[in-house]
Short mmCIF file of C-alpha atoms in Angstrom, two decimals:
data_model
loop_
_atom_site.label_atom_id
_atom_site.label_comp_id
_atom_site.label_asym_id
_atom_site.label_seq_id
_atom_site.Cartn_x
_atom_site.Cartn_y
_atom_site.Cartn_z
CA UNK A 1 0.00 0.00 0.00
CA UNK A 2 3.03 2.30 -0.34
CA UNK A 3 3.04 3.29 3.33
CA UNK A 4 5.90 5.76 3.86
CA UNK A 5 5.54 6.33 7.61
CA UNK A 6 3.32 6.19 10.66
CA UNK A 7 0.60 6.99 11.36
CA UNK A 8 -0.91 6.39 7.91
CA UNK A 9 -4.62 6.15 7.16
CA UNK A 10 -5.80 4.72 3.85
CA UNK A 11 -9.31 3.90 2.66
CA UNK A 12 -9.66 0.83 0.45
CA UNK A 13 -12.69 1.56 -1.68
CA UNK A 14 -14.01 0.39 -5.06
CA UNK A 15 -10.75 -1.43 -5.76
CA UNK A 16 -8.67 1.70 -5.14
CA UNK A 17 -6.57 3.00 -2.26
CA UNK A 18 -7.31 6.56 -1.16
CA UNK A 19 -4.86 8.14 1.29
CA UNK A 20 -5.98 10.45 4.08
CA UNK A 21 -3.59 13.40 4.47
CA UNK A 22 -5.38 15.89 6.69
CA UNK A 23 -5.56 16.42 10.45
CA UNK A 24 -5.99 13.35 12.67
CA UNK A 25 -9.07 14.65 14.49
CA UNK A 26 -12.42 12.88 14.54
CA UNK A 27 -14.40 15.44 12.54
CA UNK A 28 -11.85 15.61 9.71
CA UNK A 29 -11.45 11.83 9.50
CA UNK A 30 -15.21 11.16 9.43
CA UNK A 31 -15.59 13.97 6.90
CA UNK A 32 -13.01 12.21 4.71
CA UNK A 33 -15.18 9.07 4.60
CA UNK A 34 -18.44 11.05 4.28
CA UNK A 35 -17.12 12.89 1.24
CA UNK A 36 -16.40 9.61 -0.54
CA UNK A 37 -19.68 7.93 0.39
CA UNK A 38 -21.85 11.02 -0.17
CA UNK A 39 -24.61 10.80 -2.77
CA UNK A 40 -25.36 13.47 -5.39
CA UNK A 41 -28.13 16.00 -4.72
CA UNK A 42 -31.43 15.87 -6.58
CA UNK A 43 -32.44 19.33 -7.81
CA UNK A 44 -36.17 19.81 -8.27
CA UNK A 45 -36.40 23.58 -8.83
CA UNK A 46 -34.40 26.64 -9.79
CA UNK A 47 -34.55 27.70 -6.12
CA UNK A 48 -32.76 24.47 -5.15
CA UNK A 49 -30.12 25.17 -7.76
CA UNK A 50 -29.51 28.73 -6.52
CA UNK A 51 -29.17 27.43 -2.97
CA UNK A 52 -26.48 24.99 -4.08
CA UNK A 53 -24.63 27.81 -5.81
CA UNK A 54 -24.64 29.83 -2.58
CA UNK A 55 -23.28 26.85 -0.62
CA UNK A 56 -20.53 25.84 -3.06
CA UNK A 57 -18.02 27.72 -5.20
CA UNK A 58 -18.16 24.84 -7.70
CA UNK A 59 -21.46 23.20 -8.73
CA UNK A 60 -21.73 20.28 -11.14
CA UNK A 61 -25.01 19.56 -12.91
CA UNK A 62 -25.90 16.31 -14.66
CA UNK A 63 -29.12 16.90 -16.60
CA UNK A 64 -31.03 13.97 -18.11
CA UNK A 65 -34.53 12.72 -18.84
CA UNK A 66 -35.74 10.90 -15.72
CA UNK A 67 -38.06 8.75 -17.85
CA UNK A 68 -35.17 7.58 -20.03
CA UNK A 69 -34.27 4.05 -18.87
CA UNK A 70 -31.94 3.31 -21.76
CA UNK A 71 -28.59 1.59 -21.26
CA UNK A 72 -26.82 4.71 -22.54
CA UNK A 73 -28.31 6.96 -19.85
CA UNK A 74 -27.77 4.40 -17.10
CA UNK A 75 -24.12 4.02 -18.11
CA UNK A 76 -23.62 7.80 -18.15
CA UNK A 77 -25.11 8.14 -14.66
CA UNK A 78 -22.92 5.33 -13.32
CA UNK A 79 -19.66 6.68 -14.75
CA UNK A 80 -20.30 10.31 -13.77
CA UNK A 81 -21.24 9.40 -10.19
CA UNK A 82 -18.26 7.11 -9.77
CA UNK A 83 -15.72 9.62 -11.02
CA UNK A 84 -17.23 12.40 -8.89
CA UNK A 85 -16.91 10.13 -5.84
CA UNK A 86 -13.28 9.28 -6.52
CA UNK A 87 -12.38 12.97 -6.41
CA UNK A 88 -14.59 13.77 -3.38
CA UNK A 89 -16.96 15.83 -5.53
CA UNK A 90 -20.23 13.96 -4.90
CA UNK A 91 -21.62 16.66 -2.59
CA UNK A 92 -21.22 19.15 -5.44
CA UNK A 93 -22.86 16.94 -8.07
CA UNK A 94 -26.52 17.75 -8.73
CA UNK A 95 -28.95 15.61 -10.71
CA UNK A 96 -31.53 17.52 -12.77
CA UNK A 97 -34.41 15.91 -14.65
CA UNK A 98 -36.49 19.06 -15.14
CA UNK A 99 -35.87 20.75 -18.51
CA UNK A 100 -36.63 24.26 -17.18
CA UNK A 101 -34.06 23.87 -14.40
CA UNK A 102 -31.56 22.46 -16.91
CA UNK A 103 -32.11 25.46 -19.18
CA UNK A 104 -31.44 27.92 -16.34
CA UNK A 105 -28.40 25.99 -15.15
CA UNK A 106 -26.90 26.00 -18.63
CA UNK A 107 -27.81 29.54 -19.60
CA UNK A 108 -30.18 28.11 -22.22
CA UNK A 109 -27.37 26.04 -23.76
CA UNK A 110 -29.41 22.91 -22.97
CA UNK A 111 -32.53 22.91 -25.14
CA UNK A 112 -33.60 19.30 -24.66
CA UNK A 113 -32.84 16.24 -22.55
CA UNK A 114 -32.67 13.71 -25.35
CA UNK A 115 -29.23 12.75 -24.02
CA UNK A 116 -27.51 13.40 -20.66
CA UNK A 117 -25.55 16.66 -20.32
CA UNK A 118 -22.85 17.47 -17.77
CA UNK A 119 -21.75 21.00 -16.88
CA UNK A 120 -20.03 23.00 -14.15
CA UNK A 121 -20.99 26.38 -12.68
CA UNK A 122 -18.13 28.38 -11.15
CA UNK A 123 -16.58 31.84 -11.20
CA UNK A 124 -19.76 33.19 -12.79
CA UNK A 125 -19.30 30.97 -15.84
CA UNK A 126 -20.98 27.88 -17.28
CA UNK A 127 -18.84 25.21 -18.94
CA UNK A 128 -20.32 22.19 -20.69
CA UNK A 129 -18.42 18.91 -20.56
CA UNK A 130 -17.53 17.94 -24.13
CA UNK A 131 -16.09 14.46 -23.65
CA UNK A 132 -17.69 11.04 -23.45
CA UNK A 133 -19.90 10.45 -20.41
CA UNK A 134 -18.76 6.83 -20.29
CA UNK A 135 -15.01 7.48 -20.51
CA UNK A 136 -13.52 7.26 -17.03
CA UNK A 137 -10.24 8.81 -18.18
CA UNK A 138 -11.94 11.84 -19.70
CA UNK A 139 -14.34 12.28 -16.78
CA UNK A 140 -11.57 11.99 -14.20
CA UNK A 141 -9.45 14.56 -16.03
CA UNK A 142 -12.40 16.95 -16.29
CA UNK A 143 -13.51 16.66 -12.66
CA UNK A 144 -9.89 17.05 -11.52
CA UNK A 145 -9.40 20.20 -13.60
CA UNK A 146 -12.69 21.78 -12.52
CA UNK A 147 -12.69 20.94 -8.79
CA UNK A 148 -11.47 24.38 -7.64
CA UNK A 149 -12.68 27.89 -8.47
CA UNK A 150 -10.11 30.53 -9.35
CA UNK A 151 -9.87 31.55 -5.69
CA UNK A 152 -10.79 28.73 -3.27
CA UNK A 153 -10.57 29.09 0.49
CA UNK A 154 -7.74 27.06 2.00
CA UNK A 155 -9.11 24.50 4.47
CA UNK A 156 -8.14 21.15 5.97
CA UNK A 157 -9.81 19.14 3.24
CA UNK A 158 -8.19 20.85 0.24
CA UNK A 159 -4.85 21.95 1.70
CA UNK A 160 -2.87 19.02 0.29
CA UNK A 161 -4.25 19.51 -3.21
CA UNK A 162 -3.73 23.26 -3.16
CA UNK A 163 -0.13 23.03 -1.98
CA UNK A 164 1.02 20.05 -4.01
CA UNK A 165 -0.92 20.43 -7.23
CA UNK A 166 1.06 23.49 -8.28
CA UNK A 167 4.58 24.92 -8.32
CA UNK A 168 3.51 28.21 -6.71
CA UNK A 169 0.54 29.03 -4.48
CA UNK A 170 -0.50 32.65 -3.94
CA UNK A 171 -2.23 33.00 -0.56
CA UNK A 172 -4.22 36.06 0.46
CA UNK A 173 -4.29 36.13 4.28
CA UNK A 174 -7.45 37.96 5.36
CA UNK A 175 -8.69 39.02 8.80
CA UNK A 176 -12.30 37.80 8.80
CA UNK A 177 -13.10 39.58 12.10
CA UNK A 178 -13.10 42.91 10.29
CA UNK A 179 -16.44 42.27 8.67
CA UNK A 180 -17.95 40.90 5.48
CA UNK A 181 -17.21 44.02 3.44
CA UNK A 182 -13.51 43.86 4.30
CA UNK A 183 -13.32 40.14 3.49
CA UNK A 184 -15.19 40.48 0.20
CA UNK A 185 -13.06 43.44 -0.83
CA UNK A 186 -9.75 41.61 -0.50
CA UNK A 187 -11.12 38.35 -1.88
CA UNK A 188 -12.27 40.29 -4.95
CA UNK A 189 -8.80 41.82 -5.33
CA UNK A 190 -7.14 38.42 -5.14
CA UNK A 191 -9.69 36.95 -7.56
CA UNK A 192 -9.07 39.77 -10.04
CA UNK A 193 -5.34 39.04 -9.85
CA UNK A 194 -6.06 35.34 -10.49
CA UNK A 195 -8.25 36.25 -13.46
CA UNK A 196 -5.56 38.52 -14.88
CA UNK A 197 -2.93 35.81 -14.45
CA UNK A 198 -5.20 33.22 -16.09
CA UNK A 199 -5.97 35.62 -18.95
CA UNK A 200 -2.28 36.36 -19.49
CA UNK A 201 -0.88 32.88 -19.07
CA UNK A 202 -3.77 30.64 -20.04
CA UNK A 203 -4.89 29.48 -16.58
CA UNK A 204 -1.37 28.67 -15.37
CA UNK A 205 2.13 29.84 -16.07
CA UNK A 206 2.89 26.59 -17.81
CA UNK A 207 2.79 27.91 -21.37
CA UNK A 208 5.10 30.87 -21.01
CA UNK A 209 6.78 30.81 -17.61
CA UNK A 210 7.12 27.01 -17.34
CA UNK A 211 5.78 26.88 -13.77
CA UNK A 212 2.19 26.43 -12.62
CA UNK A 213 0.47 28.99 -10.40
CA UNK A 214 -2.64 28.71 -8.22
CA UNK A 215 -4.41 31.32 -6.10
CA UNK A 216 -6.31 30.89 -2.81
CA UNK A 217 -7.35 32.85 0.26
CA UNK A 218 -7.02 31.86 3.90
CA UNK A 219 -8.96 32.90 7.01
CA UNK A 220 -6.15 34.35 9.09
CA UNK A 221 -8.05 33.76 12.33
CA UNK A 222 -8.45 30.03 11.74
CA UNK A 223 -4.84 29.68 10.59
CA UNK A 224 -3.21 32.38 12.73
CA UNK A 225 -0.75 30.05 14.45
CA UNK A 226 0.37 28.50 11.17
CA UNK A 227 0.65 31.83 9.32
CA UNK A 228 2.71 33.28 12.18
CA UNK A 229 4.91 30.22 12.63
CA UNK A 230 5.64 29.43 9.00
CA UNK A 231 5.32 32.74 7.13
CA UNK A 232 6.23 35.01 10.10
CA UNK A 233 3.21 37.19 9.54
CA UNK A 234 1.58 38.71 12.62
CA UNK A 235 -2.06 39.76 12.78
CA UNK A 236 -0.91 43.37 12.45
CA UNK A 237 0.45 42.49 8.97
CA UNK A 238 -2.94 41.37 7.63
CA UNK A 239 -4.20 41.54 4.95
CA UNK A 240 -1.06 40.05 3.48
CA UNK A 241 0.01 38.21 0.37
CA UNK A 242 2.26 35.15 0.56
CA UNK A 243 3.58 33.23 -2.43
CA UNK A 244 4.53 29.71 -1.37
CA UNK A 245 6.81 27.41 -3.34
CA UNK A 246 6.20 24.09 -1.54
CA UNK A 247 8.49 21.98 -3.69
CA UNK A 248 11.45 24.17 -2.69
CA UNK A 249 10.44 24.65 0.98
CA UNK A 250 10.36 28.41 0.61
CA UNK A 251 8.04 31.39 0.29
CA UNK A 252 7.96 35.09 -0.67
CA UNK A 253 6.29 38.00 1.14
CA UNK A 254 8.10 40.93 -0.48
CA UNK A 255 8.14 42.34 -4.00
CA UNK A 256 11.10 43.17 -6.24
CA UNK A 257 11.75 46.33 -4.19
CA UNK A 258 11.89 44.43 -0.92
CA UNK A 259 8.55 45.83 0.24
CA UNK A 260 5.55 43.75 1.38
CA UNK A 261 3.63 42.50 -1.64
CA UNK A 262 0.91 45.05 -2.32
CA UNK A 263 -2.60 43.64 -1.87
CA UNK A 264 -3.85 45.04 -5.17
CA UNK A 265 -4.66 43.34 -8.45
CA UNK A 266 -1.45 44.44 -10.18
CA UNK A 267 0.66 44.17 -7.02
CA UNK A 268 -0.27 40.50 -6.68
CA UNK A 269 -0.02 39.80 -10.41
CA UNK A 270 3.45 41.35 -10.77
CA UNK A 271 4.76 39.61 -7.64
CA UNK A 272 3.46 36.24 -8.86
CA UNK A 273 5.21 36.69 -12.19
CA UNK A 274 8.41 37.84 -10.52
CA UNK A 275 8.37 34.79 -8.21
CA UNK A 276 8.19 32.43 -11.18
CA UNK A 277 10.96 34.35 -12.93
CA UNK A 278 13.18 34.08 -9.84
CA UNK A 279 13.30 37.82 -9.15
CA UNK A 280 12.01 37.77 -5.55
CA UNK A 281 13.98 37.22 -2.36
CA UNK A 282 12.95 33.86 -0.92
CA UNK A 283 12.60 32.92 2.74
CA UNK A 284 12.74 29.44 4.24
CA UNK A 285 10.40 28.17 6.90
CA UNK A 286 11.64 28.15 10.48
CA UNK A 287 9.17 25.58 11.78
CA UNK A 288 10.59 22.26 10.58
CA UNK A 289 11.22 20.65 13.96
CA UNK A 290 8.04 22.02 15.49
CA UNK A 291 5.91 20.64 12.70
CA UNK A 292 7.58 17.24 12.88
CA UNK A 293 6.78 17.05 16.60
CA UNK A 294 3.22 18.25 16.09
CA UNK A 295 2.50 15.76 13.32
CA UNK A 296 3.83 13.00 15.55
CA UNK A 297 1.11 13.88 18.06
CA UNK A 298 -1.51 14.27 15.33
CA UNK A 299 -2.10 17.94 16.09
CA UNK A 300 -1.87 19.38 12.57
CA UNK A 301 -2.32 18.36 9.00
CA UNK A 302 0.20 16.06 7.39
CA UNK A 303 0.19 18.52 4.51
CA UNK A 304 2.62 20.82 6.17
CA UNK A 305 4.85 18.06 7.47
CA UNK A 306 5.13 16.85 3.89
CA UNK A 307 5.78 20.40 2.78
CA UNK A 308 9.00 20.42 4.75
CA UNK A 309 9.60 16.68 4.90
CA UNK A 310 12.85 16.72 2.97
CA UNK A 311 14.47 19.02 5.50
CA UNK A 312 13.23 16.89 8.41
CA UNK A 313 14.67 13.75 6.81
CA UNK A 314 18.01 15.48 6.24
CA UNK A 315 18.13 16.64 9.85
CA UNK A 316 17.29 13.15 11.12
CA UNK A 317 19.93 11.55 8.88
CA UNK A 318 22.62 13.95 10.07
CA UNK A 319 21.68 13.32 13.71
CA UNK A 320 21.91 9.55 13.30
CA UNK A 321 25.22 9.84 11.44
CA UNK A 322 26.64 12.02 14.22
CA UNK A 323 25.51 9.55 16.88
CA UNK A 324 27.07 6.58 15.07
CA UNK A 325 30.33 8.46 14.48
CA UNK A 326 30.50 9.42 18.16
CA UNK A 327 29.80 5.83 19.25
CA UNK A 328 32.54 4.48 17.00
CA UNK A 329 34.93 7.10 18.29
CA UNK A 330 34.17 6.12 21.90
CA UNK A 331 34.69 2.48 21.05
CA UNK A 332 38.08 3.12 19.48
CA UNK A 333 39.31 5.24 22.40
CA UNK A 334 38.39 2.52 24.92
CA UNK A 335 40.70 0.09 23.18
CA UNK A 336 38.18 -2.73 22.92
CA UNK A 337 37.56 -3.03 26.68
CA UNK A 338 34.16 -4.54 26.21
CA UNK A 339 32.31 -1.26 26.53
CA UNK A 340 31.92 -0.67 22.83
CA UNK A 341 28.94 -0.06 20.52
CA UNK A 342 26.20 -2.61 20.87
CA UNK A 343 23.31 -2.93 18.44
CA UNK A 344 20.19 -4.20 20.12
CA UNK A 345 17.36 -5.71 18.11
CA UNK A 346 13.96 -4.93 19.62
CA UNK A 347 11.21 -7.47 20.24
#
């Protein structure tokens, strides 16, 4: 099962192994299982659909004729549901059999239900799935690509994907105690920067800058300890912009002039581009040992232990090497008096 260390929690489901990587608390672990076993919602009215859009940044709609019992429709339903489940998207999948609701969901792009239609609603846009509804490869690729909006909120459930599905992650740290208007204002700024970056570089920096970029926002109050410990940002610094580079165990909080990254559309956009181009001064985390200890006690997400895992392993290796060298030295200086290094095999 490719277990790399303890504790490890893996769910064996539908012939596949799904690894749990979040915090080892009861609510998060039960939520992990609930997300896999959740069933799609049945949408009966446009009011139901609007409610789902308020609850979720990403809403999937599978529209079909409920009276159609053909093998084609049954196969489409089976494959879509299964692939949504495998990527923990079942709670965001909505089944629609009413043509009027399907028309509204699709912006009138769906004119009939003669065959099943799959679409996603996010970032104020409607995108129809254009692949085969019975191709697991195509469905998996589509659900994977569409599972986040342009600016998701960082939380325990998505933290691993957000950090490790990209080369760079732009985080807007926002103080949510300052009111809805303040939060919405800075989220809108970060979203505009994400839109500008996507417009300029085609959704990621992969085409022109050869590094992928994702944007997200984080509730500074929920993550205050982590933001302070890892990024060295106090509450007095919020709102703040951090550009993390998880694969290199480093981050950026200042622009090309050495000033804090400006929390404006162009300030964020220019800093993101400069980070990819290697023009910003990087900082390394100072919380490696602390996080290793905390993960050992199950207090925080494994995401961040993995984020700095290479440094922890290096530190551990050096410590063991130093111990062995010292033991050998002691043995040699005692002249073989029977008080040398002894390796003991545990029970």
